[in-house]
PDB file of C-alpha atoms in Angstrom:
ATOM      1  CA  MET X  29       0.036  -0.234   0.360  1.00 42.00           C
ATOM      2  CA  ILE X  30       1.717   3.127  -0.966  1.00 40.00           C
ATOM      3  CA  PHE X  31       1.007   6.184   1.095  1.00 43.00           C
ATOM      4  CA  GLY X  32       1.621   9.965   0.247  1.00 40.00           C
ATOM      5  CA  ARG X  33       3.473  12.097  -2.672  1.00 49.00           C
ATOM      6  CA  LYS X  34       6.958   9.844  -1.606  1.00 53.00           C
ATOM      7  CA  ALA X  35       5.842   7.290  -2.609  1.00 50.00           C
ATOM      8  CA  LYS X  36       6.014   5.775   1.576  1.00 80.00           C
ATOM      9  CA  GLN X  37       4.938   3.068   2.020  1.00 75.00           C
ATOM     10  CA  ALA X  38       4.300   1.863   6.208  1.00 86.00           C
ATOM     11  CA  GLU X  39       5.085  -1.150   7.393  1.00 86.00           C
ATOM     12  CA  TYR X  40       2.955  -1.826   9.664  1.00 95.00           C
ATOM     13  CA  ILE X  41      -0.002  -0.438  11.083  1.00 98.00           C
ATOM     14  CA  VAL X  42      -1.071  -1.040  14.740  1.00 98.00           C
ATOM     15  CA  ASP X  43      -4.584   0.893  15.705  1.00 98.00           C
ATOM     16  CA  VAL X  44      -4.254   0.812  18.891  1.00 98.00           C
ATOM     17  CA  HIS X  45      -7.485   2.241  19.907  1.00 98.00           C
ATOM     18  CA  CYS X  46     -10.614  -0.203  18.839  1.00 98.00           C
ATOM     19  CA  HIS X  47     -13.928  -2.044  20.077  1.00 98.00           C
ATOM     20  CA  ILE X  48     -13.601  -5.083  17.463  1.00 98.00           C
ATOM     21  CA  LEU X  49     -14.532  -8.067  20.420  1.00 98.00           C
ATOM     22  CA  PRO X  50     -18.061  -9.031  18.657  1.00 98.00           C
ATOM     23  CA  GLY X  51     -20.638  -8.694  21.698  1.00 97.00           C
ATOM     24  CA  ILE X  52     -18.719  -7.175  24.742  1.00 96.00           C
ATOM     25  CA  ASP X  53     -19.368  -3.459  24.059  1.00 97.00           C
ATOM     26  CA  ASP X  54     -20.726  -0.648  21.714  1.00 97.00           C
ATOM     27  CA  GLY X  55     -18.810  -1.865  19.425  1.00 97.00           C
ATOM     28  CA  SER X  56     -18.948  -4.638  17.148  1.00 98.00           C
ATOM     29  CA  ARG X  57     -22.581  -6.786  17.283  1.00 97.00           C
ATOM     30  CA  SER X  58     -21.695 -10.287  15.963  1.00 98.00           C
ATOM     31  CA  MET X  59     -18.407 -12.474  15.102  1.00 98.00           C
ATOM     32  CA  GLU X  60     -19.789 -11.676  11.606  1.00 98.00           C
ATOM     33  CA  GLU X  61     -20.221  -8.537  11.861  1.00 98.00           C
ATOM     34  CA  THR X  62     -16.517  -8.544  13.199  1.00 98.00           C
ATOM     35  CA  LEU X  63     -14.683  -9.942  10.307  1.00 98.00           C
ATOM     36  CA  LYS X  64     -16.110  -7.151   8.312  1.00 98.00           C
ATOM     37  CA  MET X  65     -14.011  -4.709  10.554  1.00 98.00           C
ATOM     38  CA  LEU X  66     -10.781  -6.569  10.860  1.00 98.00           C
ATOM     39  CA  ARG X  67     -11.414  -6.854   6.072  1.00 98.00           C
ATOM     40  CA  ILE X  68     -11.432  -3.549   6.357  1.00 98.00           C
ATOM     41  CA  ALA X  69      -8.789  -2.669   8.638  1.00 98.00           C
ATOM     42  CA  ALA X  70      -6.008  -5.070   6.345  1.00 98.00           C
ATOM     43  CA  ASP X  71      -7.175  -2.923   3.719  1.00 97.00           C
ATOM     44  CA  GLU X  72      -6.501  -0.344   5.058  1.00 97.00           C
ATOM     45  CA  GLY X  73      -3.011  -1.824   6.156  1.00 97.00           C
ATOM     46  CA  ILE X  74      -3.075  -2.618   9.956  1.00 98.00           C
ATOM     47  CA  THR X  75      -1.656  -5.547  10.469  1.00 98.00           C
ATOM     48  CA  HIS X  76      -1.830  -5.536  14.248  1.00 98.00           C
ATOM     49  CA  VAL X  77      -4.650  -4.609  16.025  1.00 98.00           C
ATOM     50  CA  ILE X  78      -4.997  -3.664  19.899  1.00 98.00           C
ATOM     51  CA  ALA X  79      -8.134  -4.785  21.060  1.00 98.00           C
ATOM     52  CA  THR X  80      -9.793  -2.047  23.751  1.00 98.00           C
ATOM     53  CA  PRO X  81     -14.132  -3.011  24.734  1.00 98.00           C
ATOM     54  CA  HIS X  82     -15.042  -0.419  27.583  1.00 98.00           C
ATOM     55  CA  TYR X  83     -14.445  -0.605  31.010  1.00 98.00           C
ATOM     56  CA  LYS X  84     -16.759   1.204  33.138  1.00 97.00           C
ATOM     57  CA  LEU X  85     -17.387   1.116  36.861  1.00 96.00           C
ATOM     58  CA  GLU X  86     -20.206  -0.648  37.521  1.00 89.00           C
ATOM     59  CA  HIS X  87     -20.829  -1.922  34.290  1.00 93.00           C
ATOM     60  CA  ASN X  88     -21.171  -4.863  33.372  1.00 93.00           C
ATOM     61  CA  ASN X  89     -17.705  -5.642  32.331  1.00 97.00           C
ATOM     62  CA  ALA X  90     -15.965  -8.684  30.498  1.00 95.00           C
ATOM     63  CA  THR X  91     -12.681  -9.738  33.077  1.00 96.00           C
ATOM     64  CA  PRO X  92      -9.568  -9.687  31.418  1.00 98.00           C
ATOM     65  CA  GLY X  93     -10.033 -13.311  30.893  1.00 97.00           C
ATOM     66  CA  GLN X  94     -13.771 -13.477  28.819  1.00 97.00           C
ATOM     67  CA  VAL X  95     -11.574 -10.685  27.182  1.00 98.00           C
ATOM     68  CA  ASP X  96      -7.992 -12.818  25.647  1.00 98.00           C
ATOM     69  CA  GLU X  97     -11.325 -16.042  25.504  1.00 98.00           C
ATOM     70  CA  LEU X  98     -12.880 -13.775  22.575  1.00 98.00           C
ATOM     71  CA  ILE X  99      -9.112 -12.103  21.169  1.00 98.00           C
ATOM     72  CA  ASP X 100      -8.563 -16.025  20.686  1.00 98.00           C
ATOM     73  CA  ALA X 101     -11.734 -16.244  19.029  1.00 98.00           C
ATOM     74  CA  VAL X 102     -11.371 -13.683  17.127  1.00 98.00           C
ATOM     75  CA  GLN X 103      -7.853 -14.757  16.025  1.00 98.00           C
ATOM     76  CA  ALA X 104      -8.791 -17.994  15.301  1.00 98.00           C
ATOM     77  CA  GLU X 105     -11.690 -17.675  12.557  1.00 98.00           C
ATOM     78  CA  ALA X 106      -9.310 -14.759  11.314  1.00 98.00           C
ATOM     79  CA  SER X 107      -7.071 -17.331  10.211  1.00 98.00           C
ATOM     80  CA  LYS X 108      -9.367 -19.135   8.724  1.00 98.00           C
ATOM     81  CA  ASN X 109     -10.618 -16.087   6.477  1.00 98.00           C
ATOM     82  CA  ASN X 110      -7.304 -15.428   5.478  1.00 98.00           C
ATOM     83  CA  ILE X 111      -8.128 -12.360   7.668  1.00 98.00           C
ATOM     84  CA  PRO X 112      -2.858 -11.036   8.550  1.00 97.00           C
ATOM     85  CA  ILE X 113      -4.143  -9.654  11.864  1.00 98.00           C
ATOM     86  CA  VAL X 114      -2.506  -9.851  14.627  1.00 98.00           C
ATOM     87  CA  ILE X 115      -4.953  -8.870  17.949  1.00 98.00           C
ATOM     88  CA  TYR X 116      -3.142  -7.576  20.974  1.00 98.00           C
ATOM     89  CA  GLN X 117      -5.730  -8.110  24.951  1.00 98.00           C
ATOM     90  CA  GLY X 118      -6.170  -4.199  26.247  1.00 98.00           C
ATOM     91  CA  ASN X 119      -9.362  -2.102  27.459  1.00 98.00           C
ATOM     92  CA  GLU X 120     -10.528   1.406  27.412  1.00 98.00           C
ATOM     93  CA  VAL X 121     -10.625   2.906  30.682  1.00 98.00           C
ATOM     94  CA  LEU X 122     -12.765   5.953  31.639  1.00 98.00           C
ATOM     95  CA  PHE X 123     -10.979   6.931  34.795  1.00 98.00           C
ATOM     96  CA  PHE X 124     -12.330   6.072  37.739  1.00 98.00           C
ATOM     97  CA  ASN X 125     -11.282   7.024  42.062  1.00 96.00           C
ATOM     98  CA  GLU X 126     -10.663   3.174  42.860  1.00 97.00           C
ATOM     99  CA  PHE X 127      -8.310   3.071  39.508  1.00 97.00           C
ATOM    100  CA  ASP X 128      -5.279   2.142  41.365  1.00 97.00           C
ATOM    101  CA  GLU X 129      -7.153  -0.649  43.786  1.00 97.00           C
ATOM    102  CA  TYR X 130      -9.182  -2.679  41.039  1.00 98.00           C
ATOM    103  CA  LEU X 131      -5.414  -2.285  38.308  1.00 97.00           C
ATOM    104  CA  GLU X 132      -4.214  -4.713  41.255  1.00 97.00           C
ATOM    105  CA  ASN X 133      -6.518  -6.791  41.137  1.00 97.00           C
ATOM    106  CA  LYS X 134      -6.274  -7.152  38.422  1.00 97.00           C
ATOM    107  CA  SER X 135      -9.696  -6.647  37.055  1.00 98.00           C
ATOM    108  CA  PHE X 136      -8.973  -4.807  34.044  1.00 98.00           C
ATOM    109  CA  CYS X 137      -6.864  -5.106  30.595  1.00 98.00           C
ATOM    110  CA  ARG X 138      -3.262  -3.657  30.281  1.00 98.00           C
ATOM    111  CA  MET X 139      -2.180  -3.277  27.260  1.00 98.00           C
ATOM    112  CA  ASN X 140      -0.364  -6.283  25.838  1.00 98.00           C
ATOM    113  CA  TYR X 141      -0.435  -7.649  29.825  1.00 97.00           C
ATOM    114  CA  GLY X 142       2.747  -5.070  30.025  1.00 98.00           C
ATOM    115  CA  ASP X 143       2.604  -1.441  31.651  1.00 97.00           C
ATOM    116  CA  TYR X 144       0.439   1.487  29.393  1.00 98.00           C
ATOM    117  CA  VAL X 145      -3.006   1.853  29.811  1.00 98.00           C
ATOM    118  CA  LEU X 146      -5.525   3.607  27.678  1.00 98.00           C
ATOM    119  CA  THR X 147      -7.184   5.678  29.939  1.00 98.00           C
ATOM    120  CA  GLU X 148     -10.628   7.327  29.375  1.00 98.00           C
ATOM    121  CA  PHE X 149     -12.096  11.147  30.708  1.00 98.00           C
ATOM    122  CA  LEU X 150     -15.726  11.973  29.909  1.00 98.00           C
ATOM    123  CA  PRO X 151     -15.460  15.527  27.751  1.00 98.00           C
ATOM    124  CA  THR X 152     -16.861  17.832  30.161  1.00 98.00           C
ATOM    125  CA  ASP X 153     -13.681  16.204  32.889  1.00 98.00           C
ATOM    126  CA  ARG X 154     -11.822  19.706  34.705  1.00 98.00           C
ATOM    127  CA  PHE X 155      -8.062  19.993  33.221  1.00 98.00           C
ATOM    128  CA  SER X 156      -8.038  19.130  37.303  1.00 98.00           C
ATOM    129  CA  TYR X 157      -9.769  16.209  37.513  1.00 98.00           C
ATOM    130  CA  ILE X 158      -7.377  15.071  34.578  1.00 98.00           C
ATOM    131  CA  ARG X 159      -3.758  15.922  35.536  1.00 98.00           C
ATOM    132  CA  ASN X 160      -4.609  14.429  39.058  1.00 98.00           C
ATOM    133  CA  ALA X 161      -5.767  11.547  37.196  1.00 98.00           C
ATOM    134  CA  VAL X 162      -2.493  10.825  35.357  1.00 98.00           C
ATOM    135  CA  ASP X 163      -1.087  11.807  38.123  1.00 98.00           C
ATOM    136  CA  ASP X 164      -2.602   9.010  39.530  1.00 98.00           C
ATOM    137  CA  VAL X 165      -2.301   6.366  36.812  1.00 98.00           C
ATOM    138  CA  LEU X 166       1.755   7.361  37.323  1.00 98.00           C
ATOM    139  CA  SER X 167       2.217   6.354  40.622  1.00 98.00           C
ATOM    140  CA  THR X 168       0.616   3.495  40.376  1.00 98.00           C
ATOM    141  CA  GLY X 169       3.485   2.227  37.612  1.00 98.00           C
ATOM    142  CA  CYS X 170       1.985   2.299  34.607  1.00 98.00           C
ATOM    143  CA  VAL X 171       1.379   5.098  31.644  1.00 98.00           C
ATOM    144  CA  PRO X 172      -1.782   6.353  31.640  1.00 98.00           C
ATOM    145  CA  ILE X 173      -2.510   6.148  27.701  1.00 99.00           C
ATOM    146  CA  VAL X 174      -5.040   9.133  27.220  1.00 99.00           C
ATOM    147  CA  ALA X 175      -7.975   7.973  24.725  1.00 98.00           C
ATOM    148  CA  HIS X 176      -8.583  10.139  22.243  1.00 98.00           C
ATOM    149  CA  VAL X 177      -7.486  13.341  23.934  1.00 98.00           C
ATOM    150  CA  GLU X 178      -8.759  15.861  20.869  1.00 98.00           C
ATOM    151  CA  ARG X 179     -12.672  15.344  22.552  1.00 98.00           C
ATOM    152  CA  TYR X 180     -12.005  16.549  25.584  1.00 98.00           C
ATOM    153  CA  GLU X 181     -12.920  20.393  25.958  1.00 98.00           C
ATOM    154  CA  CYS X 182     -10.213  20.481  28.370  1.00 98.00           C
ATOM    155  CA  MET X 183      -8.052  19.940  25.815  1.00 98.00           C
ATOM    156  CA  ALA X 184      -9.288  21.066  22.719  1.00 98.00           C
ATOM    157  CA  SER X 185      -9.753  24.224  24.740  1.00 98.00           C
ATOM    158  CA  ASN X 186      -5.698  24.811  24.929  1.00 98.00           C
ATOM    159  CA  ILE X 187      -3.379  23.067  23.804  1.00 98.00           C
ATOM    160  CA  GLU X 188      -0.215  24.136  27.025  1.00 98.00           C
ATOM    161  CA  ASN X 189      -2.613  21.718  28.366  1.00 98.00           C
ATOM    162  CA  VAL X 190      -1.904  18.741  26.274  1.00 98.00           C
ATOM    163  CA  ARG X 191       1.602  19.742  26.990  1.00 98.00           C
ATOM    164  CA  THR X 192       1.411  19.552  30.904  1.00 98.00           C
ATOM    165  CA  ILE X 193       0.304  15.922  30.633  1.00 98.00           C
ATOM    166  CA  ARG X 194       2.109  14.874  28.927  1.00 98.00           C
ATOM    167  CA  ASN X 195       5.366  15.837  30.420  1.00 98.00           C
ATOM    168  CA  MET X 196       4.145  14.507  33.553  1.00 98.00           C
ATOM    169  CA  GLY X 197       4.862  11.330  31.408  1.00 98.00           C
ATOM    170  CA  ALA X 198       1.362  10.197  29.470  1.00 98.00           C
ATOM    171  CA  ASP X 199       1.684   9.152  26.332  1.00 99.00           C
ATOM    172  CA  ILE X 200      -0.905  10.364  23.451  1.00 99.00           C
ATOM    173  CA  GLN X 201      -3.517   9.074  20.916  1.00 99.00           C
ATOM    174  CA  ILE X 202      -5.347  10.715  18.335  1.00 98.00           C
ATOM    175  CA  ASN X 203      -8.426   9.191  16.181  1.00 98.00           C
ATOM    176  CA  ALA X 204      -7.655   8.466  13.040  1.00 98.00           C
ATOM    177  CA  SER X 205     -10.945  10.494  12.217  1.00 98.00           C
ATOM    178  CA  SER X 206     -10.133  13.030  13.949  1.00 98.00           C
ATOM    179  CA  VAL X 207      -7.008  14.577  11.220  1.00 98.00           C
ATOM    180  CA  THR X 208      -8.684  13.857   7.727  1.00 98.00           C
ATOM    181  CA  GLY X 209     -11.235  16.495   9.204  1.00 97.00           C
ATOM    182  CA  GLY X 210     -13.992  13.711  10.561  1.00 95.00           C
ATOM    183  CA  GLY X 211     -14.857  15.373  14.211  1.00 94.00           C
ATOM    184  CA  GLY X 212     -15.293  18.498  12.148  1.00 96.00           C
ATOM    185  CA  LYS X 213     -12.774  21.664  11.262  1.00 97.00           C
ATOM    186  CA  ASN X 214     -11.801  22.564  14.763  1.00 97.00           C
ATOM    187  CA  VAL X 215     -11.006  19.617  15.454  1.00 98.00           C
ATOM    188  CA  LYS X 216      -8.652  18.969  12.441  1.00 98.00           C
ATOM    189  CA  LYS X 217      -7.497  22.342  13.412  1.00 98.00           C
ATOM    190  CA  PHE X 218      -6.458  21.186  16.601  1.00 98.00           C
ATOM    191  CA  VAL X 219      -4.808  17.724  16.069  1.00 98.00           C
ATOM    192  CA  HIS X 220      -2.955  19.141  13.817  1.00 98.00           C
ATOM    193  CA  SER X 221      -1.223  21.118  15.782  1.00 98.00           C
ATOM    194  CA  LEU X 222      -0.543  17.911  18.333  1.00 98.00           C
ATOM    195  CA  LEU X 223       1.116  16.789  15.204  1.00 98.00           C
ATOM    196  CA  LYS X 224       3.164  20.179  14.547  1.00 98.00           C
ATOM    197  CA  GLU X 225       4.436  20.121  17.551  1.00 98.00           C
ATOM    198  CA  GLN X 226       4.836  15.643  17.359  1.00 98.00           C
ATOM    199  CA  LEU X 227       2.632  15.690  21.175  1.00 98.00           C
ATOM    200  CA  VAL X 228       1.144  12.818  19.795  1.00 98.00           C
ATOM    201  CA  ASP X 229       1.751   8.995  20.595  1.00 99.00           C
ATOM    202  CA  TYR X 230       0.010   7.326  18.323  1.00 98.00           C
ATOM    203  CA  ILE X 231      -2.822   6.886  16.412  1.00 98.00           C
ATOM    204  CA  GLY X 232      -6.358   4.286  17.258  1.00 98.00           C
ATOM    205  CA  THR X 233      -9.536   4.651  14.623  1.00 98.00           C
ATOM    206  CA  ASP X 234     -11.900   4.024  18.061  1.00 98.00           C
ATOM    207  CA  ALA X 235     -13.806   1.450  15.887  1.00 98.00           C
ATOM    208  CA  HIS X 236     -16.986   0.343  16.062  1.00 98.00           C
ATOM    209  CA  ARG X 237     -18.791   0.112  12.704  1.00 97.00           C
ATOM    210  CA  CYS X 238     -18.333  -2.085   9.986  1.00 97.00           C
ATOM    211  CA  GLU X 239     -19.720   0.802   8.364  1.00 95.00           C
ATOM    212  CA  GLY X 240     -20.938   4.041   8.239  1.00 90.00           C
ATOM    213  CA  SER X 241     -18.951   6.996  10.349  1.00 88.00           C
ATOM    214  CA  ARG X 242     -16.669   4.065  12.686  1.00 94.00           C
ATOM    215  CA  VAL X 243     -15.416   2.214  10.891  1.00 98.00           C
ATOM    216  CA  PRO X 244     -11.466   0.986  11.013  1.00 98.00           C
ATOM    217  CA  ASN X 245     -10.404   3.380   8.586  1.00 97.00           C
ATOM    218  CA  ILE X 246      -6.795   4.624   8.458  1.00 97.00           C
ATOM    219  CA  CYS X 247      -5.493   4.838   4.658  1.00 96.00           C
ATOM    220  CA  GLU X 248      -6.686   8.779   4.398  1.00 96.00           C
ATOM    221  CA  CYS X 249      -5.378   9.339   7.538  1.00 97.00           C
ATOM    222  CA  SER X 250      -1.423   8.465   6.255  1.00 97.00           C
ATOM    223  CA  ASN X 251      -1.329   9.577   3.739  1.00 95.00           C
ATOM    224  CA  ILE X 252      -2.026  12.969   5.043  1.00 97.00           C
ATOM    225  CA  LEU X 253       0.417  12.532   7.136  1.00 97.00           C
ATOM    226  CA  TYR X 254       3.045  12.153   5.204  1.00 96.00           C
ATOM    227  CA  LYS X 255       2.692  14.765   2.854  1.00 96.00           C
ATOM    228  CA  LYS X 256       2.626  17.182   6.367  1.00 97.00           C
ATOM    229  CA  TYR X 257       5.044  15.568   8.181  1.00 97.00           C
ATOM    230  CA  ASP X 258       8.344  14.451   9.256  1.00 97.00           C
ATOM    231  CA  GLU X 259       7.945  10.740   7.719  1.00 96.00           C
ATOM    232  CA  LYS X 260      10.559   8.836  10.772  1.00 96.00           C
ATOM    233  CA  TYR X 261       7.661  10.645  13.443  1.00 98.00           C
ATOM    234  CA  VAL X 262       4.571   9.301  11.222  1.00 97.00           C
ATOM    235  CA  ASP X 263       6.386   6.287  11.102  1.00 97.00           C
ATOM    236  CA  SER X 264       6.486   6.412  15.199  1.00 98.00           C
ATOM    237  CA  ILE X 265       2.883   6.669  15.576  1.00 98.00           C
ATOM    238  CA  LEU X 266       2.664   4.724  12.964  1.00 98.00           C
ATOM    239  CA  TYR X 267       3.613   1.189  14.574  1.00 98.00           C
ATOM    240  CA  GLY X 268       6.459   2.413  16.608  1.00 98.00           C
ATOM    241  CA  ASN X 269       6.043   3.916  19.211  1.00 98.00           C
ATOM    242  CA  ALA X 270       3.049   0.538  19.535  1.00 98.00           C
ATOM    243  CA  MET X 271       5.773  -1.802  18.270  1.00 98.00           C
ATOM    244  CA  ASP X 272       8.683  -0.697  21.266  1.00 98.00           C
ATOM    245  CA  ARG X 273       6.691   0.459  23.820  1.00 98.00           C
ATOM    246  CA  ILE X 274       3.088  -2.414  24.123  1.00 98.00           C
ATOM    247  CA  ILE X 275       3.633  -4.536  21.912  1.00 97.00           C
ATOM    248  CA  GLN X 276       7.230  -6.159  22.211  1.00 89.00           C
TER     249      GLN X 276
END
């Protein structure tokens, strides 16, 4: 697959944020839909997917063991259907005050059993809350990957807040659709401001469906990134960082 004016080909693409497991949250509704999503992802150039079902306090969350079993089932079906994607374990954890206790009890999934946790907030959460949450996660020895940072009003209205939490030690993830304008002009402008300063660590699709606006599309995003930004940096946010920090 060719990206950008320089005929750049990404060696891999790692989708670090995807709701691709069937019947476990508000993402894929069936194994059939999951396989359709995986085919789309493969056609888009995605080679690795970290499955990140929602984990919310007092919700009917799957256990890490159940997530593992479902990944094994999906991986087996993908192999039968010649879909060349490798799937890894994760969760998208909506931060809550007892985070450290639940982490210690292994109630939710770290990213591929490592030291990174995809951490979500509500769009209207205050910066002080997010900053304190980042500090709390770091105090456990884990690194929070702040999910789709462009969705939080306190971040989108003040890029200095993103600089602050990244300097604290958090990693930053944005959605591929935000790069291409799927979130609107203001969101697009904001994420490109982040990219210009190289404040982004990962790209994810945050895909939930095999049709509509929440599909695992990333090719157009990759094309834009390679045209506008330093090639080595784009390599790092498409796959390098995920390979080094999460997968390997």
